Amino acid sequence: MPVNFVPSGAEMLRILPEIILVLAGTLIMIMEPLTRPANKHFLGKFALASLFAALWGSVVAHANPGPAFQNMLIVDGFDTFFRILVIVVGILTVLASFQYLKREQSDSGEYYALILFSLVGQCVMAGANELIMVFIGLEISSIATYVLTGYLRDDKRANEAAIKYFLLGSFATAFLLYGIAWIYGLTGSTNLTEIRSALMDLQTSPSVMLVGTAAALMLVGFAFKVSAAPFQVWTPDVYQGAPAPVAAFLSTGPKAAAFAIFVRVYATAFDSISARWEPLIWISALLTMVIGNFAALVQNNIKRLLAYSSIAHAGYLLVAMTAHSEIGIAAIMFYLAAYALMNVGAFAIVAHFSRRRERYLQVEDLAGLGWKQPVTAGLFAIFLLSLIGVPLTAGFFGKFYIFKAALEADLLWLTILGLLTSAVAAYYYLRILVVMYMHEAGEPASTLPPPGAGLKTALWASAVGTLILGIFPSLVLDFAGRSATLLK
Amino acid sequence: MNLLTLVLGIPLAGFLILLVLPKENYELIRRIALLVSVTAFFLSLGLVSPVWQAAPGDYALEVDAPWITTLRIHYHAGIDGISLWLVLLSTFLTPVCVLISWRSIASKVKGFFAFLLLLEFGLIGVFVSLDLFLFYVFWEVSLVPMYFLIGVWGHERRIYAAVKFFLYTMVGSLLMLVGIIWLYNRTGTFDLPAILGMISDGRLNLTHAEQIPLFLAFFLAFAIKVPIFPLHTWLPDAHVEAPSAGSVMLASVMLKMGTYGLVRFCLPLFPLASRACAPWIITLAIIGIIYGALVAMVQPNMKKLVAYSSVSHLGFVVLGVFSFTQIGMDGAVYQMLNHGVSTGALFVLVGYMYDRRHSLEIADYGGVATVAPWLSTAFMITMLASIGLPTLNNFIGEYLVLQGAAQENFTWAVFAAIGVILSACYMLWLYQRVFFGDTPEAVASHMSDLRIREMAAMVPLIVLMVWMGMASQTFLPSIGASTAAVIERTEAVKEIRVESGASLLAKVKEIWHAR
């Protein structure tokens, strides 16, 4: 059968967002040396515009669902959900970065181009239907984020973080690649659907031991990317060292995409050996929640605190993963959307508050902010309450849905232990609220300039989104539920 | 628009209005808060007659609108004879709290009144929810404003108290959330009347082994809130450190969330487990009654004394609920309201004294009666109400509870009655030390008598104490109709138990004869 290697028009439409992002990113790189320093801010606006175009592109792609490029990519509801999610994260990050980069006097096109490239990788991950594409997407996304982490060249901490992230990240990716190689050797395919049917077929199915080993190897790679225990060690150092807006991006965008592909591979390809990987993820989920929440208790640096909190939230997501059901997948999708909004918001405020060279990062520095800048602090309070999981915020409903899925899958102990660790979590988020509202205002809070227009937009958008998802979750939940059903 | 929704919505609207007002204009903020809370109160009076007209065991003014369709979560609200009075208690006490905070809250005025109204919204919501999810939402939402009220406007150790309060309640309620989800997964609905319907027509048959953990999950959340000994340790801290208005709302309304939850959810949903655990819970309640009273007696701090007296009084409520008698249950619900009025009034008065003397230590007072006769009179009446003097409100409630307890087990009533005697001891002794004797210079110069505004907050409370003591028939028939429905749901189970007890006896006899 002759294979037509020229992609059809419909197939091109299906990767429209990626095309837009790549073109825009490349264009920014070209324009960068041609732009005078005074006009650099224009590049950021261009990046923003291209992100909105990519958002539109995802909607167009969604109208033409189906596989593309010999089944390498697939455009379905699941893919669209994550594409939109990461692009929205990109928009919020870019909005929150304008003021930050200007303040650090590092406003340049590279930054925006790298964000766009990283998003390309994440979009590819979301739609990958093929282990090679998984790997390619992961690498495109990761390499851009390694660079972004060390973006502030003169900052020692940022350099250290970038090196650490890069070395550990490459190491973890190697595990993933090794697992992919095993799978290819065992089933003769890298396509998820084919692997699935190869493993389902009892006649030809290779030994469970070997497949299990391959799945475990790949688990190492994914667990690293989503910062699940015991592969979470890099997270606090990297988030702390990276520029705050980059940390906002890292903790939400790549994480969401990594979860997307994690879910797709395990729910599709490895569905038939779920009895093998579920216990592993059970243990990892519990460990992640315990380590994240308890370690966060003793942090004084807000970025580090949010990093540990980010680990803990990965733990909740793994609980839903352990449930291994359609509701579980929908819960993961919803929670990632909720988490993206509240966490980008929280990090954006930290970025703004920390001032030049990120001087003010101790929890105590926030003293009295609640009464000095009620609006900024009020928005921060919404994000924190959502992270705690107080009803009427997205965080609550997300958690509720995750634990509902877990109970439905009879994971009673994981549910109870998980909820108890989330009560522990309330303590460290409350500490920030205590300092903000119940301590006398200190110098850092009194001298805080009001947020700029871009940041303000990002903060309000995230806060309103957090509340809307909390009060009317059906808007997103229904879509997530439908996409989860189609996944298999 | 449904009147119930309106009563619920007004405090929320008031909260949102206060948020956008300029924060410098204190007078405007206070007036709007007062206006909103008074409006809510007068509107809530309209809830009474629909409840009176409703058939016994039915909910009045029911609203049922889909909210989160994916999970069939509804905004399902309605009131019966139990929740009606608790809603009225909330709407009645909020304007009182606005009045007593008029001058005593001098900083961050906007935030204070905004949180007070948000708290009212949460509390009303808890009492009117007939959907488990909705109930949980309000249950948690009411936590946030109270946390801020204690933490920002409280006394020296306010932060410790606020965080302790939040975490304690949160841990308990998370386990309740597990229970709620479990019930949903089993029944496919969060709707309380629907679930109760399934239980009574046998579609949902929870075995004893299933009921016990579920009951405990709910019970723990409620027991922390009540609080039932030994889970009460957050209460003295929170009450003492909170500003007056916070203490009033906390003691008068928030604690009732726990006892209300027991009556509304624990008993009807898990009758087997409730009956099985009743002896243990009653033991804890009686320990709480006596322990609370004894500890109250030795407190050097007035607010702490009132706080421990709450532990003791709430023990009566729990005793009444778990006596499973009509009289006991009526008394328990009535006692919830009585405690709300009289302890609320005590906290108001202690707050007035703090505003003047800036101390809560009993040792710093003495001979107040000579310099502030009106204040002393008000305190006297309130104190007598709290002790349970006939013609005042607490007497009726305590009497009914003791009567109900005695019907089930006379020993319970004997032990609980000790608590009544002790309450007279600590209250009278408190009164003697504070209001009689020599007047120290510091007291004489600071203790001015009540102002008009302070009187305005206090008079309705005293009127209510007398009313509830003299004309309890205003309240009791509607309460009785609703508690009867609760008892009926647990009664069916009792028959089974008695039956099995009887058959056990028959079996023993059979074996005896065989020998």
mmCIF file of C-alpha atoms in Angstrom, chain A residues 2 37 80 83 89 99 112 124 129 171 195 260 265 299 324 354 376 388 397 412 457 466 470-471 476:
data_model
loop_
_atom_site.group_PDB
_atom_site.id
_atom_site.type_symbol
_atom_site.label_atom_id
_atom_site.label_comp_id
_atom_site.label_asym_id
_atom_site.label_seq_id
_atom_site.Cartn_x
_atom_site.Cartn_y
_atom_site.Cartn_z
ATOM 1 C CA PRO A 2 1.535 3.286 -1.042
ATOM 2 C CA PRO A 37 16.071 48.002 23.658
ATOM 3 C CA THR A 80 -7.920 20.258 23.177
ATOM 4 C CA ARG A 83 -3.803 22.606 24.696
ATOM 5 C CA VAL A 89 -1.056 29.303 31.423
ATOM 6 C CA GLN A 99 6.583 44.114 34.843
ATOM 7 C CA TYR A 112 8.934 35.088 25.197
ATOM 8 C CA VAL A 124 2.593 18.100 21.217
ATOM 9 C CA ASN A 129 -0.463 9.198 20.309
ATOM 10 C CA PHE A 171 18.667 11.629 33.524
ATOM 11 C CA ILE A 195 0.653 -1.253 22.090
ATOM 12 C CA ALA A 260 -1.763 14.619 30.236
ATOM 13 C CA VAL A 265 -0.007 6.395 28.145
ATOM 14 C CA GLN A 299 9.526 26.546 54.898
ATOM 15 C CA HIS A 324 -7.927 4.640 37.214
ATOM 16 C CA SER A 354 9.616 40.190 45.871
ATOM 17 C CA THR A 376 -3.691 42.538 45.864
ATOM 18 C CA ILE A 388 -6.357 25.030 51.017
ATOM 19 C CA PHE A 397 -14.208 21.294 43.965
ATOM 20 C CA LEU A 412 -10.771 4.453 51.303
ATOM 21 C CA THR A 457 -5.110 41.495 34.310
ATOM 22 C CA THR A 466 -10.729 30.277 40.364
ATOM 23 C CA GLY A 470 -15.422 26.774 42.171
ATOM 24 C CA ILE A 471 -18.996 27.951 41.887
ATOM 25 C CA VAL A 476 -15.302 22.619 32.661
#
